[in-house]
C-alpha cells in the first residue's frame, strides 16, 4: 500500500478540531476512498493547555507554526490559523519552501498574497488547495476549476457571508432595526472579532476576489473589489423592497467587461422569487454562469465546524489521490493583471430619500435625475411627518457614475432632509 499521507495542522480552533475529528472517526472510509491512510503527525496552536474537547496527546506539538511547517514528518501543511500576514503567511511560505503541499481556509491571505504563493507553489512542484476559504462546506472551488472547466464563465454571483444574510433576513422576519439585529448576531457569536470584516463586506470581498481569479484567469485583486457594507440598510429599505417584490442581499458579482474586470460586493435588490431571494439565515449561495452550462446554483452552509472541516478534508483527500491542479485553475504565470472596471454595467437602481415637505421638492429631484440622463420607472411617496416626506424611486437602467452625479447635485439643494440610499437592482 502507498505510504500514509501525513498532516501537520496549525490552528486548533473550531475548524482544526473538526479536521482532527474527521480524520479519527472516518479513518477506514478515507483510506478506502483515497487508496492510502491519512494520519496526523503534528499539530500546533498558541495555547497547548487549552481544553479543546479532543485528545491530542498522540501528536507532536509545535507552538511555532513555521517550525511545524518545516517538519520532516509531514507531507501536507494544513493552515487554519487565519490572518492575512504574520505567522500564517510565514508558515505557508516555509511549507512550500520545504516541499510540502498546503491546504488552507485562509481567504484573506490568498486574496492579498495568492499570486506570489501560487507562483512559489508551482515553482516548487507543490499544490495549494483552499476549498474551505470560500463558502464553507459548498464545493465551489472544485466546481469552478474542474466541473466547469469546459465553460467560458460569464458571471460569478453569490451571497458569501452568512452573518450578513442572517442580519438582513432577521430584520425582515422580525421587523427589527439594523442595530438590534447586529447586537443579536454579536450575542450569538456570529460576528468576527472585528465585525467590520462581516458587515463591511470585507470577508465576502476576499472570497469574491478568489472566485474571480479562477473564473476569469486573472490575478487575485482584492483591491479591485468595489466594497460596500450593509450598515446603512434600514428596516424601511427592507420593507419597501419587499413591497416591490425584492429582497436585499449583500451580493458579490464579478464579470469580465470591455473595460476590465468588474468585481462588486455590495447590498443589492434581487427578485424575491429567485433562488437568491429565497435564501434565509446563515446559508450561502454561489451562482456560476457559463456559455455551455448556462447557470449553476450551489447552496449550503457557509461556516461552522462540520461544513468547513468537510471542505478541508475534501482537499486533503484529493492530495492523497494524487490530484493536483494549479492554485487558480491555470498556471500562475499565465494569469492576467486585469484592470479594474470601477463602474458596473447599467442597471436599475432603488433610491430612498427623505425630502423637505415643501412645494416643488419632488419636481426638483426628478429634474436633477433627468439632467443626469436617468429616467424614473416607479416612484412612491410614503406617509410623511410635518417636516419631511419619505420618497422611493426606482430608475430605469443607468450607470453608477450617472447616479453618483445626480446624488451629488441633490445634496446641493435645499430640499434634502437626509442623504439618499442607493441600491443596485441585480438581474438574476
PDB file of N, CA and C in Angstrom, residues 5-11 15-16 19 38 68-69 74-82 88 91-92 95-96 100-107 109-110 117 121 126-133 308-320 323-324 327:
ATOM      1  N   UNK A   5      -0.424   9.473   4.084  1.00  0.00           N
ATOM      2  CA  UNK A   5      -0.297  10.915   3.887  1.00  0.00           C
ATOM      3  C   UNK A   5      -0.297  11.552   5.272  1.00  0.00           C
ATOM      4  N   UNK A   6       0.782  12.265   5.591  1.00  0.00           N
ATOM      5  CA  UNK A   6       0.987  12.775   6.949  1.00  0.00           C
ATOM      6  C   UNK A   6       0.664  14.269   7.001  1.00  0.00           C
ATOM      7  N   UNK A   7      -0.201  14.628   7.962  1.00  0.00           N
ATOM      8  CA  UNK A   7      -0.667  16.001   8.097  1.00  0.00           C
ATOM      9  C   UNK A   7      -0.035  16.695   9.289  1.00  0.00           C
ATOM     10  N   UNK A   8       0.264  17.975   9.114  1.00  0.00           N
ATOM     11  CA  UNK A   8       0.618  18.853  10.218  1.00  0.00           C
ATOM     12  C   UNK A   8      -0.398  19.977  10.253  1.00  0.00           C
ATOM     13  N   UNK A   9      -1.129  20.114  11.360  1.00  0.00           N
ATOM     14  CA  UNK A   9      -2.236  21.065  11.448  1.00  0.00           C
ATOM     15  C   UNK A   9      -1.842  22.236  12.331  1.00  0.00           C
ATOM     16  N   UNK A  10      -1.825  23.433  11.757  1.00  0.00           N
ATOM     17  CA  UNK A  10      -1.530  24.661  12.506  1.00  0.00           C
ATOM     18  C   UNK A  10      -2.828  25.415  12.715  1.00  0.00           C
ATOM     19  N   UNK A  11      -3.236  25.513  13.982  1.00  0.00           N
ATOM     20  CA  UNK A  11      -4.504  26.149  14.294  1.00  0.00           C
ATOM     21  C   UNK A  11      -5.507  25.115  14.749  1.00  0.00           C
ATOM     22  N   UNK A  15     -12.391  24.842  13.409  1.00  0.00           N
ATOM     23  CA  UNK A  15     -12.176  24.077  12.173  1.00  0.00           C
ATOM     24  C   UNK A  15     -11.074  23.046  12.364  1.00  0.00           C
ATOM     25  N   UNK A  16      -9.965  23.435  12.997  1.00  0.00           N
ATOM     26  CA  UNK A  16      -8.869  22.489  13.213  1.00  0.00           C
ATOM     27  C   UNK A  16      -9.311  21.275  13.993  1.00  0.00           C
ATOM     28  N   UNK A  19     -11.314  18.984  11.810  1.00  0.00           N
ATOM     29  CA  UNK A  19     -10.492  18.135  10.935  1.00  0.00           C
ATOM     30  C   UNK A  19      -9.959  16.935  11.711  1.00  0.00           C
ATOM     31  N   UNK A  38      -4.624   8.315   5.855  1.00  0.00           N
ATOM     32  CA  UNK A  38      -4.389   9.725   6.181  1.00  0.00           C
ATOM     33  C   UNK A  38      -4.196   9.825   7.691  1.00  0.00           C
ATOM     34  N   UNK A  68       6.544  23.940  12.648  1.00  0.00           N
ATOM     35  CA  UNK A  68       5.624  22.861  12.263  1.00  0.00           C
ATOM     36  C   UNK A  68       5.653  22.658  10.747  1.00  0.00           C
ATOM     37  N   UNK A  69       5.635  23.768  10.007  1.00  0.00           N
ATOM     38  CA  UNK A  69       5.631  23.668   8.543  1.00  0.00           C
ATOM     39  C   UNK A  69       6.898  23.032   8.003  1.00  0.00           C
ATOM     40  N   UNK A  74       5.915  15.546   8.013  1.00  0.00           N
ATOM     41  CA  UNK A  74       4.609  15.893   7.448  1.00  0.00           C
ATOM     42  C   UNK A  74       4.738  16.056   5.932  1.00  0.00           C
ATOM     43  N   UNK A  75       3.661  15.706   5.224  1.00  0.00           N
ATOM     44  CA  UNK A  75       3.589  15.869   3.769  1.00  0.00           C
ATOM     45  C   UNK A  75       2.709  17.050   3.375  1.00  0.00           C
ATOM     46  N   UNK A  76       1.696  17.330   4.213  1.00  0.00           N
ATOM     47  CA  UNK A  76       0.740  18.401   3.932  1.00  0.00           C
ATOM     48  C   UNK A  76       0.657  19.318   5.142  1.00  0.00           C
ATOM     49  N   UNK A  77       0.869  20.600   4.914  1.00  0.00           N
ATOM     50  CA  UNK A  77       0.721  21.600   5.970  1.00  0.00           C
ATOM     51  C   UNK A  77      -0.697  22.152   5.887  1.00  0.00           C
ATOM     52  N   UNK A  78      -1.460  21.973   6.953  1.00  0.00           N
ATOM     53  CA  UNK A  78      -2.857  22.413   6.996  1.00  0.00           C
ATOM     54  C   UNK A  78      -2.914  23.696   7.816  1.00  0.00           C
ATOM     55  N   UNK A  79      -3.086  24.827   7.143  1.00  0.00           N
ATOM     56  CA  UNK A  79      -3.038  26.138   7.802  1.00  0.00           C
ATOM     57  C   UNK A  79      -4.446  26.599   8.124  1.00  0.00           C
ATOM     58  N   UNK A  80      -4.764  26.628   9.424  1.00  0.00           N
ATOM     59  CA  UNK A  80      -6.098  27.015   9.883  1.00  0.00           C
ATOM     60  C   UNK A  80      -6.016  28.089  10.962  1.00  0.00           C
ATOM     61  N   UNK A  81      -4.971  28.909  10.901  1.00  0.00           N
ATOM     62  CA  UNK A  81      -4.781  29.959  11.906  1.00  0.00           C
ATOM     63  C   UNK A  81      -5.527  31.233  11.540  1.00  0.00           C
ATOM     64  N   UNK A  82      -5.541  31.568  10.259  1.00  0.00           N
ATOM     65  CA  UNK A  82      -6.148  32.817   9.826  1.00  0.00           C
ATOM     66  C   UNK A  82      -5.169  33.970   9.895  1.00  0.00           C
ATOM     67  N   UNK A  88       0.745  33.009   9.719  1.00  0.00           N
ATOM     68  CA  UNK A  88       0.096  32.178   8.692  1.00  0.00           C
ATOM     69  C   UNK A  88       0.851  32.267   7.373  1.00  0.00           C
ATOM     70  N   UNK A  91       4.464  30.731   7.709  1.00  0.00           N
ATOM     71  CA  UNK A  91       4.444  29.265   7.786  1.00  0.00           C
ATOM     72  C   UNK A  91       4.079  28.655   6.436  1.00  0.00           C
ATOM     73  N   UNK A  92       3.155  29.278   5.717  1.00  0.00           N
ATOM     74  CA  UNK A  92       2.785  28.772   4.392  1.00  0.00           C
ATOM     75  C   UNK A  92       3.975  28.829   3.443  1.00  0.00           C
ATOM     76  N   UNK A  95       6.385  26.075   4.401  1.00  0.00           N
ATOM     77  CA  UNK A  95       5.922  24.749   3.979  1.00  0.00           C
ATOM     78  C   UNK A  95       6.240  24.512   2.504  1.00  0.00           C
ATOM     79  N   UNK A  96       5.933  25.481   1.663  1.00  0.00           N
ATOM     80  CA  UNK A  96       6.219  25.344   0.237  1.00  0.00           C
ATOM     81  C   UNK A  96       7.720  25.256  -0.010  1.00  0.00           C
ATOM     82  N   UNK A 100       6.354  20.916   0.952  1.00  0.00           N
ATOM     83  CA  UNK A 100       5.052  20.463   1.444  1.00  0.00           C
ATOM     84  C   UNK A 100       3.932  21.025   0.579  1.00  0.00           C
ATOM     85  N   UNK A 101       2.864  20.262   0.412  1.00  0.00           N
ATOM     86  CA  UNK A 101       1.621  20.817  -0.111  1.00  0.00           C
ATOM     87  C   UNK A 101       0.926  21.576   1.010  1.00  0.00           C
ATOM     88  N   UNK A 102       0.041  22.500   0.651  1.00  0.00           N
ATOM     89  CA  UNK A 102      -0.653  23.326   1.629  1.00  0.00           C
ATOM     90  C   UNK A 102      -2.156  23.247   1.398  1.00  0.00           C
ATOM     91  N   UNK A 103      -2.880  23.033   2.488  1.00  0.00           N
ATOM     92  CA  UNK A 103      -4.343  23.156   2.477  1.00  0.00           C
ATOM     93  C   UNK A 103      -4.688  24.252   3.480  1.00  0.00           C
ATOM     94  N   UNK A 104      -5.500  25.217   3.057  1.00  0.00           N
ATOM     95  CA  UNK A 104      -5.786  26.357   3.919  1.00  0.00           C
ATOM     96  C   UNK A 104      -7.239  26.778   3.799  1.00  0.00           C
ATOM     97  N   UNK A 105      -7.717  27.431   4.859  1.00  0.00           N
ATOM     98  CA  UNK A 105      -9.039  28.061   4.834  1.00  0.00           C
ATOM     99  C   UNK A 105      -8.909  29.574   4.871  1.00  0.00           C
ATOM    100  N   UNK A 106      -7.713  30.076   4.563  1.00  0.00           N
ATOM    101  CA  UNK A 106      -7.368  31.475   4.797  1.00  0.00           C
ATOM    102  C   UNK A 106      -7.628  32.347   3.569  1.00  0.00           C
ATOM    103  N   UNK A 107      -8.847  32.851   3.468  1.00  0.00           N
ATOM    104  CA  UNK A 107      -9.226  33.671   2.315  1.00  0.00           C
ATOM    105  C   UNK A 107      -8.480  34.992   2.269  1.00  0.00           C
ATOM    106  N   UNK A 109      -5.432  35.773   3.369  1.00  0.00           N
ATOM    107  CA  UNK A 109      -4.056  35.572   2.930  1.00  0.00           C
ATOM    108  C   UNK A 109      -3.989  35.358   1.422  1.00  0.00           C
ATOM    109  N   UNK A 110      -4.879  34.543   0.883  1.00  0.00           N
ATOM    110  CA  UNK A 110      -4.842  34.253  -0.550  1.00  0.00           C
ATOM    111  C   UNK A 110      -5.331  35.436  -1.383  1.00  0.00           C
ATOM    112  N   UNK A 117       2.109  33.350  -3.761  1.00  0.00           N
ATOM    113  CA  UNK A 117       2.101  31.996  -3.201  1.00  0.00           C
ATOM    114  C   UNK A 117       1.869  30.956  -4.293  1.00  0.00           C
ATOM    115  N   UNK A 121       4.402  27.956  -5.150  1.00  0.00           N
ATOM    116  CA  UNK A 121       3.964  26.556  -5.120  1.00  0.00           C
ATOM    117  C   UNK A 121       4.281  25.860  -6.439  1.00  0.00           C
ATOM    118  N   UNK A 126       4.542  22.009  -5.979  1.00  0.00           N
ATOM    119  CA  UNK A 126       3.614  21.746  -4.882  1.00  0.00           C
ATOM    120  C   UNK A 126       2.235  22.324  -5.199  1.00  0.00           C
ATOM    121  N   UNK A 127       1.279  22.024  -4.347  1.00  0.00           N
ATOM    122  CA  UNK A 127      -0.092  22.476  -4.562  1.00  0.00           C
ATOM    123  C   UNK A 127      -0.580  23.266  -3.356  1.00  0.00           C
ATOM    124  N   UNK A 128      -1.415  24.265  -3.632  1.00  0.00           N
ATOM    125  CA  UNK A 128      -2.164  24.972  -2.590  1.00  0.00           C
ATOM    126  C   UNK A 128      -3.636  24.728  -2.861  1.00  0.00           C
ATOM    127  N   UNK A 129      -4.331  24.198  -1.881  1.00  0.00           N
ATOM    128  CA  UNK A 129      -5.763  23.932  -2.010  1.00  0.00           C
ATOM    129  C   UNK A 129      -6.513  24.771  -0.973  1.00  0.00           C
ATOM    130  N   UNK A 130      -7.671  25.338  -1.355  1.00  0.00           N
ATOM    131  CA  UNK A 130      -8.330  26.273  -0.442  1.00  0.00           C
ATOM    132  C   UNK A 130      -9.854  26.230  -0.547  1.00  0.00           C
ATOM    133  N   UNK A 131     -10.406  25.044  -0.723  1.00  0.00           N
ATOM    134  CA  UNK A 131     -11.859  24.917  -0.815  1.00  0.00           C
ATOM    135  C   UNK A 131     -12.562  25.547   0.381  1.00  0.00           C
ATOM    136  N   UNK A 132     -12.008  25.399   1.572  1.00  0.00           N
ATOM    137  CA  UNK A 132     -12.655  25.899   2.785  1.00  0.00           C
ATOM    138  C   UNK A 132     -12.607  27.414   2.907  1.00  0.00           C
ATOM    139  N   UNK A 133     -11.847  28.083   2.046  1.00  0.00           N
ATOM    140  CA  UNK A 133     -11.729  29.538   2.138  1.00  0.00           C
ATOM    141  C   UNK A 133     -12.941  30.271   1.574  1.00  0.00           C
ATOM    142  N   UNK A 308     -16.955  23.416   7.304  1.00  0.00           N
ATOM    143  CA  UNK A 308     -15.639  23.912   6.900  1.00  0.00           C
ATOM    144  C   UNK A 308     -14.588  22.814   6.980  1.00  0.00           C
ATOM    145  N   UNK A 309     -14.648  21.992   8.026  1.00  0.00           N
ATOM    146  CA  UNK A 309     -13.722  20.859   8.122  1.00  0.00           C
ATOM    147  C   UNK A 309     -13.957  19.876   6.977  1.00  0.00           C
ATOM    148  N   UNK A 310     -15.192  19.718   6.555  1.00  0.00           N
ATOM    149  CA  UNK A 310     -15.503  18.859   5.411  1.00  0.00           C
ATOM    150  C   UNK A 310     -14.793  19.356   4.156  1.00  0.00           C
ATOM    151  N   UNK A 311     -14.795  20.677   3.955  1.00  0.00           N
ATOM    152  CA  UNK A 311     -14.115  21.244   2.790  1.00  0.00           C
ATOM    153  C   UNK A 311     -12.607  21.039   2.866  1.00  0.00           C
ATOM    154  N   UNK A 312     -12.035  21.215   4.054  1.00  0.00           N
ATOM    155  CA  UNK A 312     -10.603  20.961   4.246  1.00  0.00           C
ATOM    156  C   UNK A 312     -10.270  19.513   3.903  1.00  0.00           C
ATOM    157  N   UNK A 313     -11.091  18.601   4.378  1.00  0.00           N
ATOM    158  CA  UNK A 313     -10.824  17.189   4.133  1.00  0.00           C
ATOM    159  C   UNK A 313     -10.983  16.826   2.658  1.00  0.00           C
ATOM    160  N   UNK A 314     -11.890  17.491   1.959  1.00  0.00           N
ATOM    161  CA  UNK A 314     -12.015  17.245   0.522  1.00  0.00           C
ATOM    162  C   UNK A 314     -10.711  17.548  -0.201  1.00  0.00           C
ATOM    163  N   UNK A 315     -10.060  18.658   0.174  1.00  0.00           N
ATOM    164  CA  UNK A 315      -8.766  18.998  -0.422  1.00  0.00           C
ATOM    165  C   UNK A 315      -7.693  17.978  -0.049  1.00  0.00           C
ATOM    166  N   UNK A 316      -7.679  17.571   1.213  1.00  0.00           N
ATOM    167  CA  UNK A 316      -6.684  16.592   1.663  1.00  0.00           C
ATOM    168  C   UNK A 316      -6.868  15.273   0.912  1.00  0.00           C
ATOM    169  N   UNK A 317      -8.099  14.864   0.727  1.00  0.00           N
ATOM    170  CA  UNK A 317      -8.356  13.609   0.008  1.00  0.00           C
ATOM    171  C   UNK A 317      -7.881  13.691  -1.444  1.00  0.00           C
ATOM    172  N   UNK A 318      -8.071  14.831  -2.082  1.00  0.00           N
ATOM    173  CA  UNK A 318      -7.565  14.977  -3.449  1.00  0.00           C
ATOM    174  C   UNK A 318      -6.052  14.850  -3.496  1.00  0.00           C
ATOM    175  N   UNK A 319      -5.357  15.447  -2.539  1.00  0.00           N
ATOM    176  CA  UNK A 319      -3.902  15.310  -2.498  1.00  0.00           C
ATOM    177  C   UNK A 319      -3.499  13.865  -2.255  1.00  0.00           C
ATOM    178  N   UNK A 320      -4.251  13.171  -1.395  1.00  0.00           N
ATOM    179  CA  UNK A 320      -3.960  11.757  -1.139  1.00  0.00           C
ATOM    180  C   UNK A 320      -4.128  10.928  -2.409  1.00  0.00           C
ATOM    181  N   UNK A 323      -4.287  14.042  -6.993  1.00  0.00           N
ATOM    182  CA  UNK A 323      -4.925  15.017  -7.879  1.00  0.00           C
ATOM    183  C   UNK A 323      -4.342  16.396  -7.593  1.00  0.00           C
ATOM    184  N   UNK A 324      -3.780  17.010  -8.612  1.00  0.00           N
ATOM    185  CA  UNK A 324      -3.177  18.331  -8.464  1.00  0.00           C
ATOM    186  C   UNK A 324      -3.637  19.229  -9.608  1.00  0.00           C
ATOM    187  N   UNK A 327      -3.138  26.439  -8.565  1.00  0.00           N
ATOM    188  CA  UNK A 327      -3.854  27.083  -7.462  1.00  0.00           C
ATOM    189  C   UNK A 327      -5.128  27.767  -7.931  1.00  0.00           C
TER     190      UNK A 327
END
